Short mmCIF file of C-alpha atoms in Angstrom, two decimals:
data_model
loop_
_atom_site.label_atom_id
_atom_site.label_comp_id
_atom_site.label_asym_id
_atom_site.label_seq_id
_atom_site.Cartn_x
_atom_site.Cartn_y
_atom_site.Cartn_z
CA UNK R 175 88.44 141.83 44.87
CA UNK R 176 87.18 145.05 46.96
CA UNK R 177 89.68 147.66 47.30
CA UNK R 178 90.01 149.40 50.70
CA UNK R 179 91.40 153.15 51.28
CA UNK R 180 91.85 154.33 54.46
CA UNK R 181 94.25 157.23 56.14
CA UNK R 182 98.00 156.94 55.92
CA UNK R 183 98.40 158.13 59.53
CA UNK R 184 96.12 159.38 62.63
CA UNK R 185 97.95 161.17 66.07
CA UNK R 186 96.20 160.12 68.76
CA UNK R 187 97.38 161.01 72.88
CA UNK R 188 96.99 158.25 75.43
CA UNK R 189 93.30 157.96 77.10
CA UNK R 190 91.94 158.67 74.22
CA UNK R 191 89.38 156.92 71.93
CA UNK R 192 90.89 156.56 68.49
CA UNK R 193 87.98 155.48 64.94
CA UNK R 194 89.84 154.81 61.95
CA UNK R 195 87.51 154.02 58.89
CA UNK R 196 88.20 152.44 56.30
CA UNK R 197 85.92 152.89 52.73
CA UNK R 198 85.83 149.47 50.59
CA UNK R 199 82.82 150.31 48.01
CA UNK R 200 82.86 147.37 46.11
CA UNK R 201 82.39 145.26 48.44
CA UNK R 202 80.86 141.78 47.62
CA UNK R 203 77.83 139.78 49.37
CA UNK R 204 80.49 137.02 50.46
CA UNK R 205 83.48 139.55 51.68
CA UNK R 206 83.91 140.21 55.25
CA UNK R 207 85.73 143.18 56.86
CA UNK R 208 88.69 142.02 59.13
CA UNK R 209 91.04 143.94 60.90
CA UNK R 210 94.63 143.97 60.84
CA UNK R 211 97.47 145.24 63.71
CA UNK R 212 101.62 145.40 62.98
CA UNK R 213 104.12 146.51 64.99
CA UNK R 214 107.91 147.27 63.58
CA UNK R 215 109.61 143.90 63.16
CA UNK R 216 106.76 142.02 63.76
CA UNK R 217 104.11 140.00 61.43
CA UNK R 218 100.01 140.87 61.10
CA UNK R 219 98.09 140.29 64.24
CA UNK R 220 94.40 139.69 63.75
CA UNK R 221 92.17 142.74 66.01
CA UNK R 222 88.88 142.17 64.34
CA UNK R 223 86.58 140.78 62.20
CA UNK R 224 82.78 141.54 60.94
CA UNK R 225 80.21 140.89 58.48
CA UNK R 226 77.61 143.72 59.07
CA UNK R 227 76.41 146.01 62.54
CA UNK R 228 78.86 146.06 65.32
CA UNK R 229 81.18 143.54 66.53
CA UNK R 230 83.34 144.14 69.85
CA UNK R 231 85.71 142.04 71.56
CA UNK R 232 87.89 143.09 74.64
CA UNK R 233 90.18 145.07 72.04
CA UNK R 234 87.99 146.73 69.67
CA UNK R 235 84.84 147.25 68.10
CA UNK R 236 84.23 147.32 64.22
CA UNK R 237 80.86 149.22 63.42
CA UNK R 238 79.53 148.24 59.76
CA UNK R 239 77.06 150.65 58.40
CA UNK R 240 73.84 149.06 56.59
CA UNK R 241 75.58 149.32 53.14
CA UNK R 242 78.96 147.80 54.17
CA UNK R 243 80.84 150.24 51.77
CA UNK R 244 82.65 151.49 55.13
CA UNK R 245 83.77 150.29 58.43
CA UNK R 246 85.25 152.20 61.08
CA UNK R 247 87.71 150.40 63.45
CA UNK R 248 87.17 151.63 67.48
CA UNK R 249 90.34 151.56 69.68
CA UNK R 250 89.24 153.16 73.52
CA UNK R 251 91.61 154.77 75.23
CA UNK R 252 94.62 153.62 73.57
CA UNK R 253 97.79 153.89 75.28
CA UNK R 254 101.26 154.08 74.21
CA UNK R 255 101.38 150.39 73.15
CA UNK R 256 99.02 150.76 71.07
CA UNK R 257 101.22 152.41 68.50
CA UNK R 258 101.01 150.35 65.33
CA UNK R 259 100.06 150.16 61.45
CA UNK R 260 96.32 149.34 61.07
CA UNK R 261 95.09 147.58 57.85
CA UNK R 262 91.65 147.08 57.10
CA UNK R 263 90.82 143.82 54.62
CA UNK R 264 87.98 142.92 52.97
CA UNK R 265 88.10 138.68 51.54
CA UNK R 266 85.52 136.38 51.17
CA UNK R 267 85.27 132.95 49.78
CA UNK R 268 88.46 133.14 47.94
CA UNK R 269 90.51 133.36 51.11
CA UNK R 270 92.89 136.12 49.59
CA UNK R 271 94.13 138.90 52.25
CA UNK R 272 95.25 141.53 50.45
CA UNK R 273 96.53 144.14 52.25
CA UNK R 274 96.80 148.20 51.87
CA UNK R 275 99.54 150.20 52.96
CA UNK R 276 97.49 150.85 56.58
CA UNK R 277 97.46 153.62 58.68
CA UNK R 278 99.89 154.33 60.83
CA UNK R 279 98.61 155.33 64.40
CA UNK R 280 100.90 157.19 66.45
CA UNK R 281 99.65 157.23 70.33
CA UNK R 282 101.25 160.15 72.59
CA UNK R 283 101.75 160.57 76.12
CA UNK M 758 101.16 125.43 71.04
CA UNK M 759 103.73 127.29 69.05
CA UNK M 760 102.67 129.58 66.09
CA UNK M 761 103.66 130.06 62.70
CA UNK M 762 107.27 129.43 62.87
CA UNK M 763 110.23 131.05 60.22
CA UNK M 764 113.57 130.51 59.93
CA UNK M 765 115.88 132.26 59.52
CA UNK M 766 114.79 135.03 61.01
CA UNK M 767 117.76 137.31 59.25
CA UNK M 768 119.57 136.28 56.01
CA UNK M 769 122.02 138.50 54.73
CA UNK M 770 123.56 137.48 50.93
CA UNK M 771 125.02 138.82 48.05
CA UNK M 772 123.40 139.71 44.56
CA UNK M 773 123.55 137.00 42.76
CA UNK M 774 123.40 134.04 45.41
CA UNK M 775 120.26 131.82 45.84
CA UNK M 776 118.17 132.21 49.44
CA UNK M 777 115.44 130.20 51.00
CA UNK M 778 113.25 130.73 53.62
CA UNK M 779 111.28 127.89 55.72
CA UNK M 780 107.76 128.28 57.03
CA UNK M 781 105.83 125.79 59.38
CA UNK M 782 102.56 126.32 59.88
CA UNK M 783 100.48 126.01 62.66
CA UNK M 784 98.84 122.16 63.08
CA UNK M 785 96.13 121.75 61.25
CA UNK M 786 96.00 125.08 59.15
CA UNK M 787 95.58 123.52 55.60
CA UNK M 788 96.12 127.03 53.95
CA UNK M 789 99.73 129.08 53.64
CA UNK M 790 100.41 132.10 52.76
CA UNK M 791 103.60 133.89 51.57
CA UNK M 792 103.43 138.04 51.47
CA UNK M 793 106.62 140.34 51.04
CA UNK M 794 107.27 143.25 52.98
CA UNK M 795 108.78 146.69 51.78
CA UNK M 796 109.97 149.10 54.60
CA UNK M 797 106.82 151.38 54.69
CA UNK M 798 104.42 149.36 53.34
CA UNK M 799 101.69 146.99 53.33
CA UNK M 800 102.55 143.34 52.98
CA UNK M 801 102.41 141.50 49.35
CA UNK M 802 100.54 138.18 48.56
CA UNK M 803 102.97 136.26 46.70
CA UNK M 804 101.77 132.68 46.51
CA UNK M 805 99.03 130.86 48.25
CA UNK M 806 98.21 127.31 49.15
CA UNK M 807 95.21 125.36 50.14
CA UNK M 808 96.55 122.12 51.33
CA UNK M 809 99.87 121.04 48.63
CA UNK M 810 97.94 122.59 45.59
CA UNK M 811 99.54 126.60 44.85
CA UNK M 812 95.72 127.72 44.19
CA UNK M 813 97.09 131.58 43.57
CA UNK M 814 100.63 132.25 42.81
CA UNK M 815 99.69 135.83 39.97
CA UNK M 816 102.21 137.54 42.54
CA UNK M 817 105.12 135.38 42.21
CA UNK M 818 108.17 136.75 40.16
CA UNK M 819 108.71 133.26 38.61
CA UNK M 820 111.87 134.08 36.85
CA UNK M 821 113.81 134.12 39.73
CA UNK M 822 110.91 132.89 42.60
CA UNK M 823 109.34 129.15 43.91
CA UNK M 824 108.02 127.52 46.12
CA UNK M 825 106.79 124.75 47.58
CA UNK M 826 104.39 122.85 49.99
CA UNK M 827 105.46 119.18 50.56
CA UNK M 828 102.81 117.19 51.79
CA UNK M 829 100.57 120.10 52.84
CA UNK M 830 102.28 121.33 55.87
CA UNK M 831 106.26 123.25 56.01
CA UNK M 832 106.88 125.30 53.04
CA UNK M 833 110.01 126.65 51.52
CA UNK M 834 110.67 130.16 49.51
CA UNK M 835 113.38 129.95 47.43
CA UNK M 836 115.30 132.84 45.11
CA UNK M 837 117.68 132.14 42.63
CA UNK M 838 119.35 134.41 42.00
CA UNK M 839 118.92 137.24 44.65
CA UNK M 840 118.92 141.11 43.36
CA UNK M 841 118.96 144.36 45.17
CA UNK M 842 115.93 144.66 45.22
CA UNK M 843 114.85 141.65 47.28
CA UNK M 844 115.74 143.05 50.02
CA UNK M 845 112.60 142.83 52.30
CA UNK M 846 110.97 141.20 54.73
CA UNK M 847 109.35 137.81 53.86
CA UNK M 848 106.18 136.42 56.09
CA UNK M 849 104.73 133.85 56.36
CA UNK M 850 100.69 133.14 57.23
CA UNK M 851 98.62 130.32 58.13
CA UNK M 852 94.52 129.68 58.31
CA UNK M 853 92.12 126.89 58.86
CA UNK M 854 90.63 126.20 55.36
CA UNK M 855 88.59 129.87 54.50
CA UNK M 856 84.81 131.16 54.32
CA UNK M 857 82.55 128.74 55.82
CA UNK M 858 78.72 129.37 55.84
CA UNK M 859 78.69 132.19 58.35
CA UNK M 860 82.45 132.94 59.01
CA UNK M 861 85.50 134.09 58.24
CA UNK M 862 88.87 132.76 58.58
CA UNK M 863 91.50 134.79 60.66
CA UNK M 864 95.38 134.53 59.41
CA UNK M 865 98.05 133.42 62.04
CA UNK M 866 101.49 135.41 60.55
CA UNK M 867 105.35 134.32 61.69
CA UNK M 868 107.95 137.02 62.59
CA UNK M 869 109.07 137.03 59.15
CA UNK M 870 112.32 136.58 57.60
CA UNK M 871 114.26 139.63 57.26
CA UNK M 872 116.24 139.76 53.94
CA UNK M 873 119.02 141.74 53.10
CA UNK M 874 120.81 141.88 49.25
CA UNK M 875 123.91 143.37 49.39
#
């Protein structure tokens, strides 16, 4: 299984764009890249998923370079309510979701 | 439609006592996961079911932990006897059958059961 590496924490201010990068050097051909968000006292929540290039939904964008060895979650114009832990996962045919320690994003006024 | 439902939300027990957690996945989801999450860490996979079959239980401490998913729907996770180090949040998640040709799957999580062993 591809192991992921992401920053332990990041700080931002309201209204800014936040980019969280995840490294997954050993990603396999069949693996997808998925990001989850977790608020205190709640289970993780799916944000976005991609295989290559760029994916965008109403919440975030996911940028994946051609070699797929990293990915960047982009959150446009963050607000205080975006303060959470963000997890990058790589999974494929095994459907095995392995979480790392995640990135704690702290958004300040 | 209700999401993944877990009960109880909180449980406090004395060490050496048994405890059980219950999970009702989203209707139609054949994959079910149990995770344990310690404070400040990411969820750790304990066991994964495909229907009623446990396809990955390599991280389940089998000397004291057990799980079942009868009829491939609801699932229970049991600890007997509980130890102080078992204090954590136990999360259940479910998803549709994994990995089709051109898409992956999204897992939906319950709110978890916070276990405190004293």
